[in-house]
Short mmCIF file of C-alpha atoms in Angstrom, two decimals:
data_model
loop_
_atom_site.label_atom_id
_atom_site.label_comp_id
_atom_site.label_asym_id
_atom_site.label_seq_id
_atom_site.Cartn_x
_atom_site.Cartn_y
_atom_site.Cartn_z
CA MET A 1 0.76 -20.64 19.83
CA LYS A 2 -2.22 -18.48 18.97
CA ILE A 3 -1.82 -15.47 16.68
CA TYR A 4 -4.39 -12.73 17.23
CA ILE A 5 -5.34 -9.81 15.00
CA LYS A 6 -5.45 -7.05 17.60
CA GLY A 7 -5.80 -4.01 15.38
CA THR A 8 -6.33 -3.01 11.77
CA GLY A 9 -5.75 0.04 9.63
CA ILE A 10 -6.83 0.06 6.03
CA VAL A 11 -6.85 2.42 3.07
CA SER A 12 -8.83 1.18 0.09
CA PRO A 13 -11.07 2.40 -2.75
CA GLN A 14 -13.91 2.17 -0.22
CA GLU A 15 -14.60 4.39 2.80
CA THR A 16 -12.74 2.05 5.13
CA PHE A 17 -10.10 4.24 6.73
CA LEU A 18 -12.07 6.58 8.94
CA ALA A 19 -14.88 4.12 9.61
CA GLY A 20 -12.44 1.47 10.77
CA ASP A 21 -15.19 -0.94 9.87
CA PHE A 22 -16.97 -2.25 6.85
CA PRO A 23 -18.71 0.85 5.40
CA ASP A 24 -22.50 1.06 5.53
CA GLU A 25 -22.57 1.85 1.84
CA VAL A 26 -19.98 0.74 -0.66
CA ILE A 27 -18.83 3.02 -3.45
CA GLU A 28 -19.98 2.15 -6.92
CA TYR A 29 -17.54 3.13 -9.65
CA ARG A 30 -19.79 3.10 -12.72
CA GLU A 31 -17.16 3.42 -15.43
CA ALA A 32 -13.96 2.31 -13.85
CA ARG A 33 -10.71 1.53 -15.61
CA TYR A 34 -9.08 0.97 -12.25
CA LEU A 35 -9.91 1.58 -8.60
CA LYS A 36 -7.91 4.12 -6.63
CA CYS A 37 -7.82 4.50 -2.89
CA ILE A 38 -9.76 7.11 -0.96
CA GLU A 39 -6.91 8.90 0.71
CA PRO A 40 -6.89 9.54 4.47
CA PRO A 41 -6.55 13.00 6.06
CA TYR A 42 -2.75 12.84 6.05
CA ARG A 43 -2.14 15.90 8.19
CA GLU A 44 -3.90 14.28 11.12
CA PHE A 45 -1.34 11.48 11.13
CA ILE A 46 1.90 12.83 9.66
CA ASP A 47 4.01 15.89 10.44
CA PRO A 48 3.60 18.47 7.60
CA MET A 49 7.35 18.84 7.06
CA THR A 50 7.61 15.06 6.65
CA VAL A 51 4.52 14.45 4.57
CA ARG A 52 5.65 16.82 1.81
CA ARG A 53 8.38 14.42 0.74
CA MET A 54 6.28 11.28 0.80
CA SER A 55 4.61 9.83 -2.26
CA ARG A 56 1.00 8.71 -2.14
CA ILE A 57 1.67 5.08 -1.17
CA VAL A 58 4.12 6.11 1.57
CA ARG A 59 1.57 8.53 3.01
CA MET A 60 -1.18 5.93 2.88
CA GLY A 61 1.13 3.34 4.44
CA VAL A 62 2.16 5.56 7.35
CA CYS A 63 -1.47 6.58 8.02
CA ALA A 64 -2.73 2.98 7.90
CA ALA A 65 0.07 1.80 10.18
CA LYS A 66 -0.61 4.55 12.75
CA LYS A 67 -4.33 3.91 12.64
CA CYS A 68 -3.64 0.21 13.14
CA MET A 69 -1.52 0.88 16.22
CA GLN A 70 -4.19 3.21 17.61
CA ASP A 71 -6.76 0.49 17.07
CA ALA A 72 -4.65 -2.04 18.96
CA ARG A 73 -3.71 0.56 21.58
CA ILE A 74 0.01 0.12 21.15
CA SER A 75 2.55 2.89 20.62
CA MET A 76 5.62 0.91 19.64
CA PRO A 77 5.57 -2.35 17.66
CA ASP A 78 8.27 -4.95 18.19
CA ALA A 79 8.57 -5.39 14.44
CA ILE A 80 7.40 -3.74 11.24
CA ILE A 81 7.00 -6.13 8.33
CA THR A 82 5.54 -5.20 4.97
CA GLY A 83 4.83 -6.98 1.72
CA THR A 84 4.48 -5.25 -1.63
CA GLY A 85 4.36 -6.54 -5.18
CA LEU A 86 5.52 -3.43 -7.00
CA GLY A 87 6.51 -1.06 -4.20
CA CYS A 88 6.67 2.69 -4.69
CA ILE A 89 6.08 2.81 -8.42
CA GLU A 90 5.05 6.47 -8.51
CA ASP A 91 8.49 7.56 -7.34
CA THR A 92 10.17 4.90 -9.48
CA GLU A 93 8.42 6.35 -12.53
CA LYS A 94 9.48 9.88 -11.55
CA PHE A 95 13.06 8.78 -11.10
CA LEU A 96 13.27 6.80 -14.33
CA SER A 97 11.48 9.49 -16.35
CA SER A 98 13.87 12.06 -14.96
CA MET A 99 16.84 9.88 -15.94
CA ILE A 100 15.60 9.71 -19.53
CA ARG A 101 14.60 13.37 -19.70
CA ASN A 102 17.88 14.67 -18.29
CA GLU A 103 20.10 12.09 -19.97
CA GLU A 104 21.13 10.60 -16.64
CA ARG A 105 22.24 13.96 -15.23
CA LEU A 106 20.80 16.27 -12.57
CA LEU A 107 18.52 13.74 -10.97
CA ASN A 108 16.29 14.82 -8.11
CA PRO A 109 17.27 12.81 -5.02
CA THR A 110 13.85 12.45 -3.38
CA PRO A 111 12.13 10.16 -5.91
CA PHE A 112 15.28 8.02 -6.07
CA ILE A 113 15.50 7.68 -2.29
CA GLN A 114 11.81 6.87 -2.03
CA SER A 115 11.64 4.52 -5.00
CA THR A 116 12.80 1.46 -3.09
CA HIS A 117 10.29 -1.14 -1.98
CA ASN A 118 11.13 -0.81 1.71
CA THR A 119 10.48 2.94 1.81
CA ILE A 120 7.12 2.49 3.51
CA SER A 121 8.27 0.29 6.38
CA SER A 122 11.22 2.64 6.86
CA ALA A 123 8.97 5.73 6.82
CA ILE A 124 6.76 4.14 9.49
CA ALA A 125 9.82 3.39 11.63
CA LEU A 126 11.09 6.96 11.22
CA ALA A 127 7.69 8.43 12.02
CA ILE A 128 7.38 6.57 15.32
CA LYS A 129 11.14 6.32 16.03
CA CYS A 130 11.04 2.52 16.01
CA HIS A 131 14.45 0.82 15.94
CA ASN A 132 13.08 -2.71 16.05
CA TYR A 133 13.05 -5.44 13.42
CA ASN A 134 12.08 -4.01 10.04
CA SER A 135 11.67 -6.02 6.88
CA THR A 136 9.94 -5.85 3.49
CA TYR A 137 9.00 -8.77 1.27
CA VAL A 138 8.73 -8.36 -2.48
CA HIS A 139 7.46 -11.49 -4.15
CA ARG A 140 4.63 -10.54 -6.48
CA GLY A 141 1.43 -12.36 -5.42
CA PHE A 142 3.12 -13.86 -2.35
CA SER A 143 4.46 -10.58 -0.98
CA PHE A 144 1.87 -10.22 1.77
CA ASP A 145 1.87 -13.96 2.54
CA ASN A 146 5.63 -13.86 3.02
CA ALA A 147 5.38 -10.81 5.28
CA LEU A 148 2.68 -12.53 7.29
CA GLN A 149 4.70 -15.73 7.54
CA ASP A 150 7.72 -13.79 8.77
CA GLY A 151 5.49 -12.05 11.30
CA ILE A 152 4.18 -15.37 12.60
CA LEU A 153 7.71 -16.75 12.88
CA PHE A 154 8.75 -13.59 14.75
CA LEU A 155 5.89 -14.05 17.21
CA HIS A 156 6.85 -17.69 17.77
CA GLU A 157 10.37 -16.56 18.63
CA ASN A 158 9.19 -13.57 20.66
CA PRO A 159 5.98 -14.50 22.45
CA GLY A 160 4.18 -11.62 24.06
CA SER A 161 5.33 -9.10 21.47
CA ASN A 162 3.12 -7.01 19.20
CA ILE A 163 4.04 -6.53 15.57
CA LEU A 164 2.83 -4.60 12.55
CA VAL A 165 2.31 -6.54 9.33
CA GLY A 166 1.08 -4.80 6.20
CA GLY A 167 0.38 -5.40 2.54
CA LEU A 168 0.42 -2.52 0.08
CA ASP A 169 0.44 -1.71 -3.61
CA GLU A 170 -0.39 1.34 -5.66
CA ILE A 171 -1.51 1.91 -9.22
CA THR A 172 -0.53 4.80 -11.49
CA ASP A 173 -1.61 5.78 -15.00
CA HIS A 174 1.72 4.56 -16.29
CA SER A 175 1.66 1.19 -14.53
CA TYR A 176 -1.93 0.72 -15.67
CA MET A 177 -0.91 1.39 -19.25
CA ILE A 178 1.98 -1.08 -19.13
CA THR A 179 0.01 -3.86 -17.44
CA SER A 180 -2.87 -3.27 -19.88
CA ARG A 181 -0.54 -4.20 -22.70
CA MET A 182 0.02 -7.50 -20.95
CA GLY A 183 -3.70 -8.19 -21.32
CA LEU A 184 -4.34 -8.31 -17.59
CA TRP A 185 -7.32 -5.94 -17.53
CA LYS A 186 -10.69 -5.59 -19.18
CA ARG A 187 -10.55 -3.54 -22.35
CA GLN A 188 -13.58 -1.40 -21.56
CA SER A 189 -14.62 0.51 -18.46
CA VAL A 190 -16.63 -1.57 -16.03
CA ASN A 191 -18.97 -1.13 -13.12
CA ASN A 192 -17.09 -2.50 -10.13
CA LEU A 193 -20.20 -3.84 -8.46
CA SER A 194 -21.01 -5.89 -11.57
CA LEU A 195 -17.47 -7.18 -11.97
CA LEU A 196 -18.46 -10.83 -12.18
CA GLU A 197 -21.05 -10.21 -14.90
CA TYR A 198 -18.61 -9.48 -17.73
CA ASP A 199 -17.71 -12.30 -20.11
CA ASP A 200 -14.46 -10.97 -21.50
CA ARG A 201 -10.98 -11.74 -20.26
CA GLY A 202 -9.13 -9.57 -17.79
CA SER A 203 -9.92 -8.05 -14.44
CA LEU A 204 -10.30 -4.64 -12.84
CA PRO A 205 -7.02 -3.36 -11.38
CA GLY A 206 -6.92 -1.68 -8.01
CA GLU A 207 -4.71 -0.80 -5.09
CA GLY A 208 -4.74 -0.70 -1.32
CA VAL A 209 -2.92 -0.65 1.98
CA ALA A 210 -3.86 -2.87 4.93
CA PHE A 211 -2.00 -3.12 8.22
CA PHE A 212 -2.54 -5.52 11.08
CA THR A 213 -1.28 -5.53 14.63
CA LEU A 214 -0.57 -9.14 15.49
CA GLY A 215 0.19 -10.57 18.90
CA THR A 216 0.10 -13.76 20.88
CA VAL A 217 -1.86 -12.36 23.79
CA ASN A 218 -5.53 -11.56 23.30
CA ASN A 219 -6.40 -8.14 24.70
CA ASN A 220 -10.07 -9.22 24.79
CA ASN A 221 -10.64 -6.90 21.90
CA ALA A 222 -8.98 -8.92 19.17
CA TYR A 223 -10.77 -9.29 15.87
CA ALA A 224 -9.89 -12.86 15.04
CA ARG A 225 -7.14 -15.43 15.09
CA ILE A 226 -4.92 -16.44 12.19
CA ARG A 227 -5.08 -20.18 12.43
CA ALA A 228 -3.04 -21.26 9.45
CA THR A 229 -1.46 -19.91 6.28
CA ASP A 230 0.04 -21.61 3.26
CA ILE A 231 1.01 -20.87 -0.30
CA GLN A 232 1.28 -22.83 -3.53
CA TYR A 233 3.43 -21.76 -6.47
CA LYS A 234 2.38 -22.55 -10.03
CA PRO A 235 0.16 -25.57 -9.39
CA GLU A 236 -0.04 -27.93 -12.35
CA ASN A 237 -3.82 -28.00 -12.48
CA PRO A 238 -6.93 -27.27 -10.36
CA GLU A 239 -6.74 -30.76 -8.88
CA SER A 240 -3.37 -30.04 -7.31
CA VAL A 241 -4.85 -26.94 -5.69
CA CYS A 242 -7.70 -29.07 -4.29
CA LEU A 243 -5.18 -31.55 -2.95
CA LYS A 244 -3.07 -28.80 -1.40
CA LEU A 245 -6.11 -27.20 0.17
CA SER A 246 -7.39 -30.49 1.57
CA ARG A 247 -4.03 -31.05 3.24
CA PHE A 248 -3.97 -27.45 4.47
CA LEU A 249 -7.32 -27.88 6.21
CA ALA A 250 -6.43 -31.33 7.55
CA ASP A 251 -3.33 -30.05 9.32
CA PRO A 252 -3.46 -30.09 13.10
CA GLY A 253 -5.23 -27.03 14.37
CA ALA A 254 -7.79 -26.75 11.60
CA ASP A 255 -11.38 -27.28 12.65
CA GLU A 256 -12.86 -30.64 11.71
CA THR A 257 -16.01 -29.01 10.44
CA GLY A 258 -14.01 -26.90 8.01
CA PRO A 259 -14.66 -23.30 7.06
CA ASP A 260 -18.10 -21.74 7.50
CA LEU A 261 -17.46 -19.27 4.73
CA LEU A 262 -15.22 -19.12 1.67
CA LEU A 263 -13.70 -15.73 0.92
CA LEU A 264 -12.46 -16.06 -2.63
CA GLY A 265 -10.40 -13.86 -4.89
CA LEU A 266 -12.86 -13.86 -7.79
CA ASN A 267 -11.73 -11.05 -10.08
CA GLY A 268 -14.15 -11.09 -13.03
CA ASP A 269 -11.84 -12.89 -15.44
CA PRO A 270 -13.78 -16.04 -16.41
CA HIS A 271 -10.59 -17.97 -17.09
CA SER A 272 -8.95 -17.00 -13.84
CA ASP A 273 -12.14 -17.47 -11.80
CA SER A 274 -12.89 -21.01 -13.01
CA ILE A 275 -10.57 -22.52 -10.42
CA TYR A 276 -12.55 -20.95 -7.57
CA TYR A 277 -15.79 -22.51 -8.77
CA HIS A 278 -14.03 -25.84 -9.34
CA LEU A 279 -12.71 -25.76 -5.80
CA HIS A 280 -16.11 -24.87 -4.41
CA ASN A 281 -17.85 -27.70 -6.27
CA LYS A 282 -15.20 -30.22 -5.37
CA LEU A 283 -14.59 -29.47 -1.70
CA PHE A 284 -17.13 -27.07 -0.27
CA LYS A 285 -20.35 -27.41 -2.21
CA ASP A 286 -22.53 -26.66 0.83
CA ARG A 287 -20.52 -23.58 1.91
CA HIS A 288 -21.32 -20.02 1.01
CA ILE A 289 -19.02 -17.88 -1.09
CA VAL A 290 -18.12 -14.27 -0.48
CA TYR A 291 -15.74 -12.25 -2.65
CA TYR A 292 -13.96 -8.91 -2.43
CA LYS A 293 -12.13 -7.72 -5.54
CA HIS A 294 -15.10 -5.72 -6.81
CA LEU A 295 -14.44 -3.46 -3.80
CA CYS A 296 -10.67 -3.05 -4.02
CA GLY A 297 -9.65 -4.28 -7.48
CA GLU A 298 -6.93 -6.74 -8.37
CA TYR A 299 -3.38 -6.17 -7.13
CA ASP A 300 -0.52 -8.28 -5.86
CA THR A 301 -1.27 -7.83 -2.16
CA SER A 302 -5.07 -7.79 -2.35
CA VAL A 303 -5.13 -10.78 -0.02
CA SER A 304 -4.40 -8.28 2.77
CA PHE A 305 -7.77 -6.64 2.00
CA ALA A 306 -9.33 -10.11 2.22
CA LEU A 307 -7.72 -10.69 5.61
CA TRP A 308 -9.13 -7.39 6.86
CA LEU A 309 -12.57 -8.30 5.54
CA ALA A 310 -12.44 -11.74 7.14
CA ALA A 311 -11.38 -10.22 10.46
CA MET A 312 -14.33 -7.79 10.30
CA ILE A 313 -16.82 -10.55 9.47
CA ILE A 314 -15.60 -12.71 12.34
CA LYS A 315 -15.58 -9.87 14.83
CA ARG A 316 -18.99 -8.44 13.88
CA GLN A 317 -20.54 -11.79 12.94
CA LYS A 318 -22.09 -10.01 9.98
CA VAL A 319 -21.68 -10.62 6.27
CA PRO A 320 -22.43 -7.56 4.10
CA ASP A 321 -24.81 -8.43 1.27
CA VAL A 322 -22.59 -6.76 -1.29
CA ILE A 323 -19.88 -9.41 -0.90
CA LYS A 324 -22.19 -12.43 -1.14
CA LEU A 325 -21.96 -14.33 -4.40
CA LYS A 326 -25.53 -15.56 -3.82
CA PRO A 327 -27.91 -14.39 -1.10
CA PHE A 328 -27.83 -16.39 2.14
CA GLU A 329 -28.72 -16.06 5.78
CA THR A 330 -25.75 -15.64 8.03
CA GLY A 331 -25.36 -18.15 10.82
CA GLU A 332 -22.54 -18.31 13.32
CA ILE A 333 -19.19 -17.81 11.63
CA LYS A 334 -16.31 -19.54 13.35
CA ASN A 335 -13.92 -20.10 10.49
CA ILE A 336 -13.29 -18.32 7.20
CA LEU A 337 -11.10 -19.76 4.50
CA ILE A 338 -9.44 -17.14 2.30
CA TYR A 339 -8.27 -18.48 -1.02
CA ASN A 340 -6.78 -16.19 -3.63
CA HIS A 341 -4.52 -16.58 -6.59
CA VAL A 342 -2.66 -14.00 -8.63
CA ARG A 343 -2.61 -14.80 -12.34
CA GLY A 344 -2.71 -18.52 -11.60
CA ILE A 345 0.86 -18.37 -10.31
CA ASN A 346 0.73 -17.39 -6.64
CA HIS A 347 -1.96 -19.21 -4.66
CA SER A 348 -2.63 -18.13 -1.06
CA PHE A 349 -4.55 -19.95 1.67
CA LEU A 350 -5.44 -18.40 5.02
CA LEU A 351 -7.66 -19.84 7.69
CA ILE A 352 -9.10 -17.21 10.02
CA THR A 353 -10.98 -18.22 13.11
CA ARG A 354 -12.94 -16.72 15.96
CA CYS A 355 -10.97 -15.86 19.10
CA MET B 1 17.39 41.07 -7.91
CA GLU B 2 13.97 41.30 -6.21
CA GLU B 3 12.24 39.64 -9.15
CA LEU B 4 14.77 36.81 -9.06
CA ILE B 5 14.24 36.40 -5.31
CA GLN B 6 10.48 36.11 -5.83
CA ASN B 7 10.99 33.54 -8.58
CA LEU B 8 13.35 31.57 -6.36
CA LYS B 9 10.79 31.50 -3.56
CA HIS B 10 8.19 30.05 -5.91
CA GLU B 11 10.66 27.47 -7.20
CA ILE B 12 11.75 26.47 -3.69
CA ILE B 13 8.13 25.89 -2.69
CA GLU B 14 7.49 23.84 -5.80
CA SER B 15 10.65 21.75 -5.78
CA LEU B 16 10.52 21.03 -2.03
CA ASN B 17 6.75 20.54 -2.08
CA LEU B 18 6.18 23.02 0.74
CA GLU B 19 2.43 22.73 0.26
CA ASP B 20 1.32 24.96 3.12
CA MET B 21 3.74 27.78 2.39
CA THR B 22 3.43 30.94 0.29
CA PRO B 23 6.37 32.99 -1.07
CA ASP B 24 5.54 35.78 1.36
CA GLN B 25 6.25 33.47 4.28
CA ILE B 26 9.84 32.91 3.20
CA GLU B 27 12.09 35.72 4.42
CA SER B 28 14.77 36.61 1.90
CA ASP B 29 17.56 36.82 4.47
CA THR B 30 16.55 34.10 6.91
CA PRO B 31 18.69 30.91 6.92
CA LEU B 32 17.06 28.14 4.91
CA PHE B 33 18.53 25.26 6.90
CA VAL B 34 18.05 24.05 10.47
CA GLU B 35 16.68 27.34 11.85
CA GLY B 36 14.49 29.52 9.66
CA LEU B 37 12.78 27.34 7.09
CA GLY B 38 14.09 24.19 8.77
CA LEU B 39 15.27 22.43 5.63
CA ASP B 40 17.58 19.40 5.74
CA SER B 41 20.29 17.71 3.69
CA ILE B 42 17.91 16.13 1.18
CA ASP B 43 16.41 19.55 0.55
CA ALA B 44 19.96 20.84 -0.02
CA LEU B 45 20.42 18.25 -2.75
CA GLU B 46 17.11 19.26 -4.33
CA LEU B 47 18.19 22.92 -4.32
CA ILE B 48 21.57 22.08 -5.83
CA VAL B 49 19.78 20.27 -8.67
CA LEU B 50 17.40 23.23 -9.05
CA LEU B 51 20.22 25.78 -9.29
CA GLU B 52 22.16 23.78 -11.84
CA LYS B 53 19.16 22.78 -13.94
CA LYS B 54 17.45 26.17 -13.99
CA TYR B 55 20.31 28.65 -13.69
CA GLY B 56 23.38 26.68 -14.75
CA LEU B 57 24.99 27.40 -11.37
CA LYS B 58 27.09 24.43 -10.34
CA ILE B 59 28.08 23.93 -6.72
CA ASP B 60 31.28 21.92 -6.48
CA THR B 61 32.09 21.74 -2.77
CA ALA B 62 30.22 21.47 0.52
CA GLU B 63 31.75 24.75 1.69
CA GLU B 64 30.52 26.55 -1.40
CA GLY B 65 27.09 24.95 -0.91
CA LYS B 66 26.83 26.30 2.63
CA LYS B 67 27.49 29.84 1.40
CA VAL B 68 25.28 29.72 -1.69
CA LEU B 69 22.34 28.01 0.02
CA TYR B 70 22.42 30.09 3.19
CA SER B 71 19.34 32.13 2.26
CA VAL B 72 17.22 33.01 -0.75
CA ARG B 73 19.19 36.23 -1.13
CA THR B 74 22.56 34.45 -1.19
CA MET B 75 21.18 32.09 -3.81
CA ALA B 76 20.06 35.05 -5.93
CA GLU B 77 23.39 36.87 -5.48
CA ASN B 78 25.32 33.82 -6.62
CA ILE B 79 23.05 33.33 -9.62
CA ILE B 80 23.63 36.96 -10.69
CA ARG B 81 27.38 36.60 -10.13
CA HIS B 82 27.38 33.44 -12.22
CA ARG B 83 25.45 35.19 -15.02
CA ASN B 84 27.94 38.06 -15.08
CA GLN B 85 31.00 35.82 -15.32
#
């Protein structure tokens, strides 16, 4: 069965939402500690009496989901499936801070109600009055992969249906401070467009929301096809990732010629990035590399941004210069391999192909 | 009383995040729920927390809540009554 990407809706630190396409000019954050999303015009998508109670990530999620349905020209999805690493942390922080401040008394209900990870998929369902299958996956770096896998299984069981699958995570000052202590991020401000030029450890954190309308029937306007997905948890060494990837591409359905382009999750941390270069040298030395985290930052579900980017490249048959690791001329792009890992623990593989 | 009503209107807007609304747009005697301002049960909980936190007025039963939270004026009247007890 073929799985088509029929619509997209994305909110990111770039001007992606309104354009609905890769922006002509990317935004350069010259002294960035972390990348925050450019927020959509909420009032155009959400009722004012509803939007007032939503936190930033819920608003962004509902807008991206509605935009995605508009793009695919559907009004009611047969399922809403989301993946999020940390969920609605802004409301969680409000709720927990309020608990401490008020000594566990007189807690405001709204942040508590909205602090759960499935708030966004529920808010989308409420906004469009959708009573269909609704599920949220929370599994750190695999959260979006798991949501996508569930979506694919749903489509196998319900051919002909159209579903919404999304990946989303937000960053706040507080979460940035806590994760900084874990040594995940660069100690100084960085220029996002030069992310791979820094020698020190750590990456640039970010956030984003990306939704996809998936279906088994091509409406002749589909962006691309999701050919295969796989994950690998805590591989022992780079060689085991190479082995896993070789098997992934050798599975029935994968093109014999392999991917035309590698979309890698390079994040500017030399230690973390070494595996990408190892993989390239070992398996795909003659293939070009493109990367994306200088545009959206590092977060648990950033692979959803990569999927959107891959879908755009396949549909437009254009590779923006700003994502090329080294300059190259673009030929025909039939297959894109997305490979990303989160802190060396959660490794994701997606093969995206032309319709 | 009128000063308290004005303060309450500001606090309602802030606590319920009624971004597009100004205090002048909230009528003192208009029902806050369903008709009028169109608030719902979650807003009621927020207002109960507001009244207890800011004015020490505790609402113990649903019936009492309906009376106290009927309008901005009833809220103010109950706050004054509570202060005088």
